[in-house]
XYZ file of N, CA and C in Angstrom:
435
model
N -12.326 13.961 -26.251
C -12.528 12.909 -25.187
C -11.207 12.160 -24.989
N -10.936 11.807 -23.759
C -9.670 11.235 -23.461
C -9.699 9.757 -23.863
N -8.573 9.289 -24.420
C -8.467 7.839 -24.691
C -7.854 7.141 -23.547
N -8.003 5.870 -23.346
C -7.380 5.267 -22.186
C -5.906 5.369 -22.138
N -5.192 5.415 -23.277
C -3.745 5.590 -23.180
C -3.312 6.943 -22.690
N -4.034 8.033 -23.085
C -3.694 9.344 -22.683
C -3.952 9.565 -21.191
N -4.880 8.809 -20.654
C -5.172 8.963 -19.128
C -3.963 8.638 -18.281
N -3.012 7.725 -18.787
C -1.800 7.409 -18.072
C -0.703 8.245 -18.342
N -0.789 9.367 -18.991
C 0.155 10.351 -19.328
C 0.381 11.148 -17.964
N 1.605 11.379 -17.559
C 1.793 12.131 -16.397
C 1.503 13.613 -16.388
N 1.491 14.133 -17.570
C 1.040 15.484 -17.620
C -0.462 15.704 -17.792
N -1.238 14.580 -17.716
C -2.725 14.555 -17.803
C -3.280 15.056 -16.511
N -4.316 15.839 -16.603
C -5.023 16.257 -15.406
C -5.595 15.087 -14.535
N -6.110 14.087 -15.254
C -6.680 12.899 -14.607
C -5.654 12.199 -13.835
N -4.486 12.108 -14.329
C -3.419 11.418 -13.599
C -3.058 12.168 -12.365
N -3.015 13.395 -12.420
C -2.597 14.325 -11.254
C -3.745 14.219 -10.255
N -5.013 14.330 -10.720
C -6.203 14.176 -9.794
C -6.257 12.796 -9.061
N -5.853 11.810 -9.917
C -5.841 10.347 -9.229
C -4.728 10.311 -8.114
N -3.500 10.850 -8.474
C -2.525 10.792 -7.454
C -2.991 11.643 -6.175
N -3.477 12.889 -6.405
C -3.983 13.599 -5.264
C -5.004 12.937 -4.538
N -5.889 12.272 -5.177
C -7.065 11.524 -4.424
C -6.395 10.407 -3.600
N -5.444 9.699 -4.242
C -4.803 8.529 -3.551
C -4.025 9.011 -2.275
N -3.324 10.160 -2.419
C -2.536 10.704 -1.361
C -3.535 11.157 -0.227
N -4.691 11.779 -0.545
C -5.625 12.288 0.399
C -6.237 11.048 1.083
N -6.642 10.021 0.414
C -7.213 8.808 1.146
C -6.180 8.126 1.981
N -4.871 8.045 1.565
C -3.828 7.488 2.384
C -3.575 8.294 3.685
N -3.719 9.522 3.562
C -3.434 10.448 4.698
C -4.659 10.346 5.649
N -5.876 10.308 5.242
C -6.988 10.032 6.098
C -6.858 8.708 6.769
N -6.485 7.651 6.045
C -6.343 6.304 6.620
C -5.203 6.265 7.567
N -4.142 7.068 7.362
C -3.082 7.192 8.362
C -3.553 7.817 9.672
N -4.320 8.852 9.599
C -4.871 9.470 10.844
C -5.750 8.490 11.564
N -6.484 7.815 10.800
C -7.458 6.795 11.446
C -6.571 5.662 12.167
N -5.533 5.233 11.438
C -4.578 4.163 11.980
C -3.943 4.708 13.315
N -3.524 5.933 13.268
C -2.890 6.428 14.508
C -3.817 6.484 15.714
N -5.035 6.855 15.428
C -5.981 6.839 16.503
C -6.388 5.469 16.882
N -6.518 4.596 15.945
C -6.741 3.259 16.232
C -5.641 2.552 17.112
N -4.401 2.962 16.741
C -3.204 2.382 17.451
C -3.242 2.921 18.922
N -3.584 4.211 19.134
C -3.576 4.749 20.421
C -4.597 4.021 21.208
N -5.871 3.798 20.682
C -6.823 3.071 21.367
C -6.487 1.673 21.749
N -5.812 0.993 20.759
C -5.272 -0.280 20.959
C -4.231 -0.444 22.041
N -3.373 0.505 22.157
C -2.343 0.614 23.163
C -3.003 0.739 24.495
N -4.062 1.546 24.561
C -4.744 1.746 25.876
C -5.387 0.416 26.265
N -6.096 -0.184 25.356
C -6.767 -1.476 25.649
C -5.808 -2.601 26.001
N -4.659 -2.651 25.379
C -3.578 -3.564 25.751
C -3.024 -3.257 27.121
N -2.966 -2.024 27.443
C -2.373 -1.655 28.800
C -3.422 -1.979 29.844
N -4.663 -1.971 29.524
C -5.675 -2.300 30.542
C -6.193 -3.742 30.411
N -5.667 -4.449 29.494
C -6.033 -5.907 29.279
C -7.479 -6.023 28.843
N -7.927 -5.036 27.981
C -9.394 -5.029 27.689
C -9.513 -5.266 26.086
N -8.432 -5.462 25.403
C -8.385 -5.542 23.980
C -9.223 -6.805 23.480
N -10.078 -6.569 22.498
C -10.804 -7.748 22.043
C -10.106 -8.362 20.760
N -10.383 -9.560 20.573
C -9.843 -10.100 19.276
C -10.209 -9.563 18.093
N -11.488 -9.071 17.969
C -12.047 -8.559 16.733
C -11.324 -7.183 16.477
N -11.085 -6.389 17.570
C -10.328 -5.092 17.292
C -8.944 -5.391 16.922
N -8.295 -6.365 17.486
C -6.988 -6.755 17.003
C -6.914 -7.127 15.645
N -7.840 -7.913 15.151
C -7.960 -8.321 13.748
C -8.214 -7.220 12.906
N -9.079 -6.263 13.161
C -9.397 -5.136 12.466
C -8.102 -4.272 12.255
N -7.406 -4.063 13.349
C -6.160 -3.207 13.310
C -5.128 -3.886 12.419
N -4.994 -5.242 12.432
C -4.086 -6.040 11.647
C -4.361 -5.795 10.139
N -5.682 -5.938 9.823
C -6.059 -5.807 8.387
C -5.962 -4.390 7.923
N -6.210 -3.331 8.805
C -6.091 -1.989 8.501
C -4.687 -1.554 8.168
N -3.831 -2.237 8.945
C -2.334 -1.959 8.660
C -2.024 -2.432 7.287
N -2.471 -3.654 7.038
C -2.171 -4.283 5.675
C -2.764 -3.413 4.519
N -3.976 -2.906 4.700
C -4.504 -2.072 3.717
C -3.797 -0.755 3.622
N -3.436 -0.152 4.689
C -2.666 1.163 4.675
C -1.431 0.939 3.926
N -0.651 -0.047 4.183
C 0.693 -0.195 3.468
C 0.331 -0.598 1.997
N -0.580 -1.404 1.665
C -0.914 -1.804 0.254
C -1.269 -0.420 -0.441
N -1.988 0.461 0.091
C -2.255 1.731 -0.477
C -1.069 2.676 -0.770
N -0.200 2.622 0.242
C 1.033 3.476 0.067
C 1.911 2.755 -1.065
N 2.071 1.436 -1.078
C 2.871 0.790 -2.123
C 2.118 1.004 -3.617
N 0.819 0.977 -3.592
C 0.169 1.275 -4.825
C 0.321 2.660 -5.229
N 0.287 3.654 -4.379
C 0.586 5.091 -4.727
C 1.987 5.208 -5.271
N 3.036 4.507 -4.684
C 4.318 4.568 -5.255
C 4.502 3.998 -6.556
N 3.691 2.798 -6.677
C 3.797 2.090 -8.060
C 3.068 2.895 -9.142
N 1.977 3.517 -8.693
C 1.275 4.433 -9.677
C 2.100 5.473 -10.217
N 2.887 6.136 -9.225
C 3.672 7.323 -9.583
C 4.962 6.870 -10.406
N 5.503 5.716 -10.107
C 6.722 5.219 -10.770
C 6.569 3.664 -11.019
N 5.816 3.437 -12.156
C 5.505 1.928 -12.393
C 6.690 0.994 -12.538
N 7.821 1.508 -13.062
C 8.890 0.567 -13.290
C 9.775 0.350 -12.060
N 9.296 0.869 -10.897
C 10.079 0.817 -9.689
C 9.907 -0.428 -8.840
N 9.018 -1.290 -9.374
C 8.693 -2.612 -8.561
C 8.924 -3.743 -9.517
N 9.414 -4.858 -9.005
C 9.563 -6.076 -9.786
C 8.557 -7.062 -9.307
N 7.933 -7.831 -10.202
C 6.975 -8.849 -9.763
C 5.668 -8.324 -9.826
N 5.382 -7.210 -10.318
C 4.007 -6.604 -10.357
C 3.330 -6.722 -11.657
N 3.949 -7.440 -12.603
C 3.344 -7.476 -13.951
C 3.115 -6.156 -14.489
N 4.130 -5.241 -14.378
C 3.887 -3.929 -14.896
C 3.760 -3.968 -16.410
N 4.508 -4.904 -17.121
C 4.442 -4.882 -18.488
C 2.986 -5.293 -19.047
N 2.395 -6.309 -18.321
C 1.089 -6.781 -18.758
C 0.003 -5.853 -18.389
N 0.140 -5.246 -17.057
C -0.905 -4.378 -16.731
C -0.876 -2.990 -17.398
N 0.426 -2.522 -17.422
C 0.657 -1.193 -18.050
C 0.686 -1.223 -19.530
N 1.104 -2.362 -20.027
C 1.249 -2.429 -21.549
C -0.100 -2.147 -22.214
N -1.131 -2.704 -21.629
C -2.503 -2.532 -22.170
C -3.204 -1.129 -21.727
N -2.627 -0.460 -20.803
C -3.173 0.748 -20.198
C -4.613 0.501 -19.981
N -4.999 -0.491 -19.329
C -6.471 -0.764 -19.156
C -7.000 -0.184 -17.854
N -8.263 -0.135 -17.660
C -8.883 0.503 -16.530
C -8.740 -0.259 -15.277
N -8.422 -1.539 -15.316
C -8.089 -2.256 -14.003
C -6.748 -2.103 -13.462
N -5.942 -1.213 -14.085
C -4.573 -1.101 -13.629
C -4.459 -0.856 -12.116
N -5.137 0.088 -11.599
C -5.023 0.458 -10.151
C -5.534 -0.640 -9.257
N -6.665 -1.305 -9.632
C -7.282 -2.368 -8.775
C -6.348 -3.593 -8.912
N -5.767 -3.959 -9.962
C -4.888 -5.125 -10.041
C -3.670 -4.824 -9.254
N -2.997 -3.622 -9.362
C -1.798 -3.305 -8.709
C -2.102 -3.283 -7.161
N -3.332 -2.773 -6.679
C -3.654 -2.688 -5.304
C -3.745 -4.210 -4.768
N -4.285 -5.066 -5.552
C -4.378 -6.517 -5.139
C -3.019 -7.210 -4.973
N -2.191 -6.862 -5.876
C -0.786 -7.241 -5.866
C -0.161 -6.779 -4.531
N -0.381 -5.580 -4.205
C 0.370 -4.882 -3.012
C -0.374 -5.354 -1.700
N -1.657 -5.738 -1.760
C -2.231 -6.437 -0.600
C -1.504 -7.694 -0.325
N -1.227 -8.466 -1.353
C -0.541 -9.691 -1.239
C 0.900 -9.438 -0.663
N 1.547 -8.461 -1.251
C 2.865 -8.115 -0.823
C 2.882 -7.687 0.650
N 1.914 -6.880 1.129
C 1.813 -6.463 2.521
C 1.521 -7.666 3.426
N 0.670 -8.530 3.041
C 0.518 -9.780 3.807
C 1.734 -10.588 3.957
N 2.415 -10.873 2.796
C 3.661 -11.638 2.816
C 4.671 -10.919 3.633
N 4.813 -9.561 3.719
C 5.782 -8.926 4.476
C 5.315 -8.815 5.937
N 4.000 -8.647 6.201
C 3.561 -8.547 7.572
C 3.558 -9.932 8.369
N 3.524 -10.985 7.505
C 3.607 -12.342 8.241
C 5.077 -12.931 8.160
N 6.006 -11.978 7.744
C 7.395 -12.260 7.703
C 7.649 -13.479 6.791
N 6.767 -13.758 5.778
C 7.018 -14.826 4.785
C 8.044 -14.296 3.854
N 7.697 -13.189 3.220
C 8.626 -12.459 2.299
C 9.117 -13.373 1.165
N 8.215 -13.825 0.287
C 8.673 -14.720 -0.853
C 9.646 -14.133 -1.773
N 9.653 -12.743 -1.919
C 10.715 -12.158 -2.810
C 10.176 -11.981 -4.225
N 8.949 -12.455 -4.626
C 8.500 -12.347 -5.921
C 8.076 -10.946 -6.312
N 7.687 -10.165 -5.236
C 7.376 -8.728 -5.490
C 8.333 -7.934 -4.546
N 9.006 -6.991 -5.176
C 9.953 -6.246 -4.356
C 10.253 -4.954 -4.999
N 10.636 -3.833 -4.188
C 10.954 -2.581 -4.746
C 12.389 -2.596 -5.502
N 12.432 -1.859 -6.523
C 13.643 -1.719 -7.274
C 14.014 -0.278 -7.418
N 13.724 0.638 -6.527
C 13.928 2.115 -6.749
C 14.579 2.695 -5.582
N 14.493 3.959 -5.379
C 15.071 4.762 -4.358
C 14.630 4.313 -3.018
N 13.399 3.796 -2.900
C 12.835 3.473 -1.520
C 13.234 2.007 -1.268
N 13.997 1.367 -2.098
C 14.366 -0.123 -1.771
C 15.128 -0.122 -0.533
N 16.078 0.811 -0.252
C 16.796 0.756 0.995
C 15.984 1.044 2.189
N 14.904 1.893 1.965
C 14.130 2.256 3.134
C 12.907 1.271 3.305
N 12.725 0.269 2.402
C 11.537 -0.530 2.451
C 11.559 -1.338 3.739
N 12.838 -1.713 4.086
C 12.951 -2.578 5.356
C 12.509 -1.565 6.563
N 12.829 -0.427 6.460
C 12.355 0.449 7.592
C 10.880 0.654 7.592
N 10.272 0.743 6.406
C 8.872 0.846 6.259
C 8.064 -0.457 6.733
N 8.716 -1.600 6.488
C 8.112 -2.862 6.903
C 8.265 -3.102 8.355
N 9.268 -2.323 9.035
C 9.425 -2.617 10.446
C 8.162 -2.384 11.294
N 7.442 -1.242 10.962
C 6.308 -0.972 11.672
C 5.174 -2.150 11.451
N 5.205 -2.666 10.278
C 4.319 -3.819 9.991
C 4.664 -4.975 10.897
N 5.936 -5.346 10.965
C 6.347 -6.429 11.732
C 6.161 -6.148 13.268
N 6.440 -4.932 13.715
C 6.155 -4.641 15.179
C 4.664 -4.734 15.437
N 3.930 -4.167 14.525
C 2.413 -4.250 14.824
C 1.948 -5.662 14.780
N 2.519 -6.537 13.916
C 2.137 -7.918 13.956
C 2.467 -8.612 15.262
N 3.712 -8.224 15.718
C 4.056 -8.881 17.023
C 3.275 -8.381 18.178
N 2.933 -7.081 18.223
C 2.109 -6.612 19.358
C 0.701 -7.070 19.236
N 0.241 -7.487 18.086
C -1.157 -8.001 18.020
C -1.255 -9.430 18.299
N -0.148 -10.159 18.480
C -0.258 -11.623 18.624
C -0.440 -11.897 20.103
């Protein structure tokens, strides 16, 4: 039987299946977001966009980016600062993915609203491109206002 600590080992089958599942879910969400964006663009062009659809698209974008950031954090935990990696990962507890997802929902909201407190930020290879990744969030926020 697997112990909680061994589940976090990168060579473990559960770790690899978890990453594959997260990638699959994010890919499906991305396809849905592209379809939603096309529908939103048509509605904006014809001035028929409803506020509820705009709100749904706004929150879907936040959830999409939070999922991508969680996936990156899951793969490389020490690549983010301000995520309490030491506390969450130190115990290797079951709530690791849920807690990191909540942190990245907060990060996505702070980024999308252009607040950007700086308490959570990337410290790895994608630090340079994080601004580019956040640009679609900022553009989507402007388009939805």
